[in-house]
mmCIF file of C-alpha atoms in Angstrom:
data_model
loop_
_atom_site.group_PDB
_atom_site.id
_atom_site.type_symbol
_atom_site.label_atom_id
_atom_site.label_comp_id
_atom_site.label_asym_id
_atom_site.label_seq_id
_atom_site.Cartn_x
_atom_site.Cartn_y
_atom_site.Cartn_z
ATOM 1 C CA MET A 18 -12.259 14.654 18.548
ATOM 2 C CA GLN A 19 -15.101 15.054 16.068
ATOM 3 C CA ASN A 20 -16.817 17.694 18.255
ATOM 4 C CA LYS A 21 -13.589 19.682 18.406
ATOM 5 C CA THR A 22 -13.347 19.544 14.594
ATOM 6 C CA LYS A 23 -16.914 20.839 14.259
ATOM 7 C CA ASN A 24 -16.082 23.697 16.615
ATOM 8 C CA ILE A 25 -12.942 24.610 14.647
ATOM 9 C CA PHE A 26 -14.877 24.665 11.369
ATOM 10 C CA PHE A 27 -17.587 26.738 13.040
ATOM 11 C CA LYS A 28 -15.009 29.267 14.255
ATOM 12 C CA ILE A 29 -13.434 29.421 10.776
ATOM 13 C CA ILE A 30 -16.771 30.010 9.043
ATOM 14 C CA SER A 31 -17.723 32.575 11.718
ATOM 15 C CA GLY A 32 -14.483 34.412 10.982
ATOM 16 C CA LEU A 33 -15.233 34.301 7.252
ATOM 17 C CA VAL A 34 -18.719 35.707 7.856
ATOM 18 C CA LEU A 35 -17.251 38.499 9.984
ATOM 19 C CA ILE A 36 -14.698 39.335 7.264
ATOM 20 C CA GLN A 37 -17.451 39.252 4.646
ATOM 21 C CA GLY A 38 -19.472 41.718 6.725
ATOM 22 C CA VAL A 39 -16.520 44.098 7.000
ATOM 23 C CA LEU A 40 -15.937 43.875 3.235
ATOM 24 C CA GLN A 41 -19.624 44.560 2.578
ATOM 25 C CA LEU A 42 -19.425 47.605 4.841
ATOM 26 C CA LEU A 43 -16.420 48.869 2.857
ATOM 27 C CA ASN A 44 -18.379 48.174 -0.331
ATOM 28 C CA LEU A 45 -21.267 50.203 1.080
ATOM 29 C CA LEU A 46 -18.993 53.126 1.920
ATOM 30 C CA GLY A 47 -17.519 53.013 -1.575
ATOM 31 C CA LEU A 48 -20.973 52.891 -3.121
ATOM 32 C CA VAL A 49 -22.150 55.896 -1.124
ATOM 33 C CA GLY A 50 -19.028 57.801 -2.141
ATOM 34 C CA TYR A 51 -19.521 56.834 -5.782
ATOM 35 C CA GLY A 52 -23.069 58.143 -5.871
ATOM 36 C CA ARG A 53 -25.931 57.094 -8.073
ATOM 37 C CA THR A 54 -24.634 58.214 -11.439
ATOM 38 C CA THR A 55 -25.228 54.990 -13.368
ATOM 39 C CA THR A 56 -28.475 53.604 -11.897
ATOM 40 C CA SER A 57 -31.919 54.805 -10.972
ATOM 41 C CA ALA A 58 -32.619 56.088 -7.471
ATOM 42 C CA THR A 59 -34.755 53.030 -6.660
ATOM 43 C CA LYS A 60 -32.021 50.545 -7.532
ATOM 44 C CA PHE A 61 -29.405 52.638 -5.759
ATOM 45 C CA TYR A 62 -31.277 52.917 -2.459
ATOM 46 C CA LEU A 63 -32.443 49.290 -2.524
ATOM 47 C CA GLY A 64 -28.811 48.306 -3.038
ATOM 48 C CA LEU A 65 -27.744 50.449 -0.098
ATOM 49 C CA VAL A 66 -30.355 48.892 2.183
ATOM 50 C CA LEU A 67 -29.543 45.319 1.144
ATOM 51 C CA ILE A 68 -25.767 45.766 1.340
ATOM 52 C CA GLY A 69 -26.035 47.599 4.667
ATOM 53 C CA GLY A 70 -28.358 44.996 6.145
ATOM 54 C CA TYR A 71 -26.123 42.174 4.981
ATOM 55 C CA ALA A 72 -23.014 43.904 6.348
ATOM 56 C CA VAL A 73 -24.527 44.441 9.791
ATOM 57 C CA ALA A 74 -25.995 40.923 10.016
ATOM 58 C CA ALA A 75 -22.729 39.336 8.856
ATOM 59 C CA MET A 76 -20.545 41.321 11.237
ATOM 60 C CA VAL A 77 -22.773 40.704 14.259
ATOM 61 C CA GLY A 78 -23.362 37.049 13.327
ATOM 62 C CA GLY A 79 -19.670 36.372 12.752
ATOM 63 C CA TYR A 80 -18.705 38.074 16.001
ATOM 64 C CA THR A 81 -21.388 36.138 17.878
ATOM 65 C CA GLY A 82 -20.101 32.881 16.402
ATOM 66 C CA LEU A 83 -16.547 33.649 17.452
ATOM 67 C CA LYS A 84 -17.488 34.879 20.921
ATOM 68 C CA ASP A 85 -20.486 32.775 21.984
ATOM 69 C CA GLY A 86 -20.366 29.835 19.557
ATOM 70 C CA ASN A 87 -19.653 27.375 22.364
ATOM 71 C CA THR A 88 -23.017 27.998 24.041
ATOM 72 C CA GLN A 89 -26.474 26.857 23.010
ATOM 73 C CA GLU A 90 -27.793 30.447 23.141
ATOM 74 C CA GLY A 91 -24.921 31.667 20.948
ATOM 75 C CA CYS A 92 -25.652 28.966 18.384
ATOM 76 C CA LYS A 93 -29.327 29.925 18.396
ATOM 77 C CA ARG A 94 -28.449 33.570 17.664
ATOM 78 C CA CYS A 95 -26.017 32.513 14.924
ATOM 79 C CA PHE A 96 -28.766 30.413 13.345
ATOM 80 C CA TYR A 97 -31.060 33.440 13.174
ATOM 81 C CA PHE A 98 -28.279 35.601 11.728
ATOM 82 C CA SER A 99 -27.645 32.972 9.063
ATOM 83 C CA LEU A 100 -31.362 33.004 8.203
ATOM 84 C CA VAL A 101 -31.191 36.793 7.785
ATOM 85 C CA LEU A 102 -28.135 36.490 5.531
ATOM 86 C CA ILE A 103 -29.830 33.865 3.363
ATOM 87 C CA ALA A 104 -33.040 35.941 3.161
ATOM 88 C CA ILE A 105 -31.128 39.070 2.112
ATOM 89 C CA THR A 106 -29.198 37.108 -0.516
ATOM 90 C CA ILE A 107 -32.404 35.613 -1.934
ATOM 91 C CA ALA A 108 -34.067 39.053 -1.926
ATOM 92 C CA THR A 109 -31.083 40.433 -3.837
ATOM 93 C CA ILE A 110 -31.334 37.657 -6.430
ATOM 94 C CA ILE A 111 -35.082 38.266 -6.829
ATOM 95 C CA LEU A 112 -34.558 42.020 -7.252
ATOM 96 C CA ASN A 113 -31.843 41.361 -9.823
ATOM 97 C CA VAL A 114 -34.297 39.200 -11.769
ATOM 98 C CA VAL A 115 -36.886 42.001 -11.590
ATOM 99 C CA PHE A 116 -34.356 44.625 -12.707
ATOM 100 C CA LYS A 117 -33.025 42.291 -15.436
ATOM 101 C CA ALA A 118 -29.526 42.149 -13.937
ATOM 102 C CA TYR A 119 -29.625 38.436 -13.116
ATOM 103 C CA SER A 120 -26.719 36.021 -13.535
ATOM 104 C CA VAL A 121 -26.548 32.346 -12.545
ATOM 105 C CA THR A 122 -23.296 33.026 -10.690
ATOM 106 C CA GLN A 123 -25.259 35.052 -8.109
ATOM 107 C CA PHE A 124 -26.226 31.779 -6.445
ATOM 108 C CA GLU A 125 -22.591 31.495 -5.333
ATOM 109 C CA ALA A 126 -23.397 34.232 -2.821
ATOM 110 C CA LEU A 127 -25.444 31.665 -0.884
ATOM 111 C CA ILE A 128 -22.422 29.452 -0.143
ATOM 112 C CA ILE A 129 -21.068 31.219 2.952
ATOM 113 C CA PRO A 130 -24.458 31.878 4.652
ATOM 114 C CA VAL A 131 -25.542 28.266 4.050
ATOM 115 C CA LEU A 132 -22.235 26.939 5.419
ATOM 116 C CA PHE A 133 -22.640 29.255 8.413
ATOM 117 C CA MET A 134 -26.101 27.799 9.039
ATOM 118 C CA LEU A 135 -24.882 24.225 8.588
ATOM 119 C CA PHE A 136 -21.979 24.565 11.015
ATOM 120 C CA THR A 137 -24.202 26.464 13.455
ATOM 121 C CA ILE A 138 -26.632 23.544 13.493
ATOM 122 C CA LEU A 139 -23.826 21.005 13.894
ATOM 123 C CA ASN A 140 -22.193 23.022 16.662
ATOM 124 C CA GLY A 141 -25.539 23.605 18.390
ATOM 125 C CA ARG A 142 -26.305 19.892 18.424
ATOM 126 C CA LYS A 143 -22.942 19.294 20.077
ATOM 127 C CA ASN A 144 -23.897 21.758 22.828
ATOM 128 C CA LEU A 145 -27.186 20.029 23.704
#
């Protein structure tokens, strides 16, 4: 019963990651349409790269979790996608500190990628 619960939570968090990726992609499209009228070119293009990278990694990672989360190989891929999501989030926080746009609430952005990693590890151990 406990393994089934872990799998359900893993599927839920995978779905959330997939939805987050789609929302980030929509955010990216809105940002491109808005243009760089309020920020410098460096900040604008760094933002595009980070948002785009996060969107792609989240969509592919979430889809992989939903589709192949029951296999050891699928869990391994999800683990690497969660590492990418955490790295991009930390890079964004560091760049915000550099550009003096930092807020403590930005650490909340780590919640979903860390949960994705945690449930990936738990689900992967079940599949051993």
